[in-house]
PDB file of C-alpha atoms and ligand atoms in Angstrom:
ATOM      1  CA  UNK A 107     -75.295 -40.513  22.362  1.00  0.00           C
ATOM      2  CA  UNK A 108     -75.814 -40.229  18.347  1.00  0.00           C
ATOM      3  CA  UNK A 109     -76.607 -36.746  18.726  1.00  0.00           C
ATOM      4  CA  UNK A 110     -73.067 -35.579  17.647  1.00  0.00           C
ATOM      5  CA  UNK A 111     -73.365 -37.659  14.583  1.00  0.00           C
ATOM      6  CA  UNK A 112     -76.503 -36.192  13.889  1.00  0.00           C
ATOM      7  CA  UNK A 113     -74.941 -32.327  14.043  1.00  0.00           C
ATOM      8  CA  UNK A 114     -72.075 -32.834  11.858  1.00  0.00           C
ATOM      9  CA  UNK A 115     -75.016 -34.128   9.258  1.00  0.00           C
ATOM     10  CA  UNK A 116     -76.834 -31.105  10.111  1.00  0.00           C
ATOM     11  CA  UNK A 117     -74.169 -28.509   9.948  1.00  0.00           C
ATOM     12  CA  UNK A 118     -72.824 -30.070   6.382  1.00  0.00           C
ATOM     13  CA  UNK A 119     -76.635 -30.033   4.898  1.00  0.00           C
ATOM     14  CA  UNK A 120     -76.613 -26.027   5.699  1.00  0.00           C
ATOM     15  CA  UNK A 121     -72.523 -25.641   5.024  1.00  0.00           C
ATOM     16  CA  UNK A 122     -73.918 -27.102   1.475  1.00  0.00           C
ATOM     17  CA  UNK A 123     -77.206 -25.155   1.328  1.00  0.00           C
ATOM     18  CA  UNK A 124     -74.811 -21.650   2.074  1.00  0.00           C
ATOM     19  CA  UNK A 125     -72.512 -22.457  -0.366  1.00  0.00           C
ATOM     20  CA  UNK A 126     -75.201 -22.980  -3.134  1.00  0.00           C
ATOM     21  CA  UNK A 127     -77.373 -19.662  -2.173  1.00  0.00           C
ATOM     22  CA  UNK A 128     -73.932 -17.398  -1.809  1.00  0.00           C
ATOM     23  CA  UNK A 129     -74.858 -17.296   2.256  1.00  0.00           C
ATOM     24  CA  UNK A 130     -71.329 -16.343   4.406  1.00  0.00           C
ATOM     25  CA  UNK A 131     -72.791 -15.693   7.078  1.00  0.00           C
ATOM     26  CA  UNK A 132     -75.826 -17.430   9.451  1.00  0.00           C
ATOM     27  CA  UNK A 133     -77.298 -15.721  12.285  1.00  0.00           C
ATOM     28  CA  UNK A 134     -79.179 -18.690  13.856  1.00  0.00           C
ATOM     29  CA  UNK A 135     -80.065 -22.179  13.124  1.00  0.00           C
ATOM     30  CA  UNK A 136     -83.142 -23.015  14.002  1.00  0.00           C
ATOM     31  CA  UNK A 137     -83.953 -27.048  14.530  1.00  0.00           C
ATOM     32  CA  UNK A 138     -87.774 -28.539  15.173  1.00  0.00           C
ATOM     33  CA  UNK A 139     -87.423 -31.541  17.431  1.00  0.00           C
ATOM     34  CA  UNK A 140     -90.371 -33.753  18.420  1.00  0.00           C
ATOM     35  CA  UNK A 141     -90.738 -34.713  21.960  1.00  0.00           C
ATOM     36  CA  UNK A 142     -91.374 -38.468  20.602  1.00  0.00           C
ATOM     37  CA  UNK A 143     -88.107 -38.319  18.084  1.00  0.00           C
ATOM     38  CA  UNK A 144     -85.282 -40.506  19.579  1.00  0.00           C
ATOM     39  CA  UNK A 145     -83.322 -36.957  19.651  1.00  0.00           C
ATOM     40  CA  UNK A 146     -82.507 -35.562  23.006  1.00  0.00           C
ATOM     41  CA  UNK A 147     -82.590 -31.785  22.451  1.00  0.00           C
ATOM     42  CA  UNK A 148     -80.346 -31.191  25.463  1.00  0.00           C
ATOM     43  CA  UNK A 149     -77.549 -33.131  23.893  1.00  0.00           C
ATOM     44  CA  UNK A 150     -77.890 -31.426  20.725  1.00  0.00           C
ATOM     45  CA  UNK A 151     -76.897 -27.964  22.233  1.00  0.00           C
ATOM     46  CA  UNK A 152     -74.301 -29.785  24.670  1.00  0.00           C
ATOM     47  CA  UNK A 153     -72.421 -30.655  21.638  1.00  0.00           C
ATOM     48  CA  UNK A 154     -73.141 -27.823  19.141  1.00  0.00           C
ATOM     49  CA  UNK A 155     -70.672 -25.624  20.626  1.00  0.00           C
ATOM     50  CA  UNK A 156     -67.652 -28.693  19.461  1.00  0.00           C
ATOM     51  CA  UNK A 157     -69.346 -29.426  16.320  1.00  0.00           C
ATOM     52  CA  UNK A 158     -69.623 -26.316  14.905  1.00  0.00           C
ATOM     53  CA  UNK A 159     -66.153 -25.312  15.819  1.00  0.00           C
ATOM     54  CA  UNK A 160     -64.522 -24.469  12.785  1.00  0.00           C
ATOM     55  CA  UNK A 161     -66.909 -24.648  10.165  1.00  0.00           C
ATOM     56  CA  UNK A 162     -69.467 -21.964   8.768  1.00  0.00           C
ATOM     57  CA  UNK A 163     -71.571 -22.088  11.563  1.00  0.00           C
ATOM     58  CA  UNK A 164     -68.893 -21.149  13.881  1.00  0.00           C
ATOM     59  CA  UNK A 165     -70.350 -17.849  15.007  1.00  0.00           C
ATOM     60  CA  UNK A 166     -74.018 -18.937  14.690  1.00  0.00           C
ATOM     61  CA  UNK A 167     -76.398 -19.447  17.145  1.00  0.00           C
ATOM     62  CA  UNK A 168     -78.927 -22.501  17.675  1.00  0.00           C
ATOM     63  CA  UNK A 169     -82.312 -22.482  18.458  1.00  0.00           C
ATOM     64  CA  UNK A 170     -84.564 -25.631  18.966  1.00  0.00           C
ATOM     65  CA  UNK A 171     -88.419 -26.242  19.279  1.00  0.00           C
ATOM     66  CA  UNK A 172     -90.380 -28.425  20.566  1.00  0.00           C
ATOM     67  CA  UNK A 173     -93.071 -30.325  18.404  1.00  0.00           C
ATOM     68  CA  UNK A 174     -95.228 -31.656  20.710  1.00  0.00           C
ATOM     69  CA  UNK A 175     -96.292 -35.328  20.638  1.00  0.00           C
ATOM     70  CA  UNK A 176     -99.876 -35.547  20.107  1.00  0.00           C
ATOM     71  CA  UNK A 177    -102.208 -38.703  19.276  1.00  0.00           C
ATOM     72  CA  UNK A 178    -105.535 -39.213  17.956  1.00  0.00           C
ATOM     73  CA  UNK A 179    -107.252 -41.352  20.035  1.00  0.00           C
ATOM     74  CA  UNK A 180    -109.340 -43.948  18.205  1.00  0.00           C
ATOM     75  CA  UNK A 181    -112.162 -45.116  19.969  1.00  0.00           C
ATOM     76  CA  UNK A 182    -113.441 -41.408  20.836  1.00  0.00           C
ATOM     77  CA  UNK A 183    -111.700 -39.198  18.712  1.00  0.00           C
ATOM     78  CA  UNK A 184    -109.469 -36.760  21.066  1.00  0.00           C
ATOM     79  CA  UNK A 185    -106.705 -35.498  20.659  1.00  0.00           C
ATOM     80  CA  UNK A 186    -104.054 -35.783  23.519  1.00  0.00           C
ATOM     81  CA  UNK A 187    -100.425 -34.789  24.590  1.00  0.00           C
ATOM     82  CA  UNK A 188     -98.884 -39.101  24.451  1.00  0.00           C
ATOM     83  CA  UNK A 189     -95.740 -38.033  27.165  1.00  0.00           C
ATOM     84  CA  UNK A 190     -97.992 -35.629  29.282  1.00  0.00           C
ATOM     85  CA  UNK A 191    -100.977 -38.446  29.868  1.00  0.00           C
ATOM     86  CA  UNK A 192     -98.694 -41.677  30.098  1.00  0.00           C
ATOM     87  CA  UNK A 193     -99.732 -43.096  26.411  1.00  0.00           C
ATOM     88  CA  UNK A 194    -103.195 -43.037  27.684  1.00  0.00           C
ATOM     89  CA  UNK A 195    -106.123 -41.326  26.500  1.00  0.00           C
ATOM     90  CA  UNK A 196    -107.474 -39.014  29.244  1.00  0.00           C
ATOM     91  CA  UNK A 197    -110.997 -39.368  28.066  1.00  0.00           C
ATOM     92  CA  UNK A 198    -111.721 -42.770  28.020  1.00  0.00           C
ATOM     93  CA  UNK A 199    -108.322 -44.402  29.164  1.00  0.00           C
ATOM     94  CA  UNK A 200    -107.492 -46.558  26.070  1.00  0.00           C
ATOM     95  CA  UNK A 201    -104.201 -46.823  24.654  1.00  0.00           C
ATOM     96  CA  UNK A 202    -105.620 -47.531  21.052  1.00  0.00           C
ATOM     97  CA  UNK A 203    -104.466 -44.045  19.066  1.00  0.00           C
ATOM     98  CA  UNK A 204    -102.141 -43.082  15.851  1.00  0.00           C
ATOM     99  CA  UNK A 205     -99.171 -40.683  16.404  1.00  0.00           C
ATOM    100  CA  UNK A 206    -100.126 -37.158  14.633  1.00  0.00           C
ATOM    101  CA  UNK A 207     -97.204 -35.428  15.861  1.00  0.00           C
ATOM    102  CA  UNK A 208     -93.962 -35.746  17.708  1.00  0.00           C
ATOM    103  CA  UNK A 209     -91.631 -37.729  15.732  1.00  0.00           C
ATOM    104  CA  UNK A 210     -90.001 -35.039  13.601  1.00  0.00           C
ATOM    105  CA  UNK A 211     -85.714 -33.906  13.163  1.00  0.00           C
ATOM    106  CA  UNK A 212     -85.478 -31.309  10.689  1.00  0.00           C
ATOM    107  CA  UNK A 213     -83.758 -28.139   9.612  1.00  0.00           C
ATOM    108  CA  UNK A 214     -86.632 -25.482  10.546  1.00  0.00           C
ATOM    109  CA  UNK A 215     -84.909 -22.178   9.742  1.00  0.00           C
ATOM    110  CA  UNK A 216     -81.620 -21.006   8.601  1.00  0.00           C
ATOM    111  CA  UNK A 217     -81.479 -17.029   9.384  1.00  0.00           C
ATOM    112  CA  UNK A 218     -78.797 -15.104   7.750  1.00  0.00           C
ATOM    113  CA  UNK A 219     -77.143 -12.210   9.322  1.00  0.00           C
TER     114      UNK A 219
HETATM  115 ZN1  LIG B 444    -110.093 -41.829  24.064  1.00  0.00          ZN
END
């Protein structure tokens, strides 16, 4: 589970961002996950309660989306959800496609109080 790691790089890139914009205060902390990142979004809350703990973001709340994973399929062109059809394309049943979306980790949205 790297997920803890991964807060505690998360909460110091916004503890740094706050400092520099004169921010005392965030409401919620909003992360975009995609469902093909190596991130487990359940883990991430698990642990944001201990990770935060004592730091700026004590009191703030975290929100995560979802980015879904999507591929182009090459052969025929459409556009499919990779997790929802098996890595297959449902149209002509090739695996042959380029990731569009799905592999993102980033800071979305910091709101302030
Ligand atoms: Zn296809």
């Amino acid at each position: 589970m790297h997920e803890l790691g991964i807060m505690f790089n998360v909460i110091r890139t916004v503890e740094t961002f706050a400092q520099q914009n004169g921010v005392e205060k965030i409401d919620t902390l909003v992360l975009l996950v995609g469902e093909l990142s190596p991130v487990v979004p359940h883990y991430l809350e698990a642990c944001y309660p201990a990770a935060v703990d004592g730091t700026l973001l004590q009191e703030t709340k975290l929100r995560i989306e979802i980015m879904p994973g999507n591929a182009l399929c090459k052969p025929c062109n459409l556009v499919f959800n990779l997790l929802e059809n098996h890595k297959l394309c449902p149209q002509c049943c090739k695996a042959e496609w380029e990731i569009l979306s799905g592999q993102e980790f980033m800071i979305k949205e910091i709101l302030a109080c």
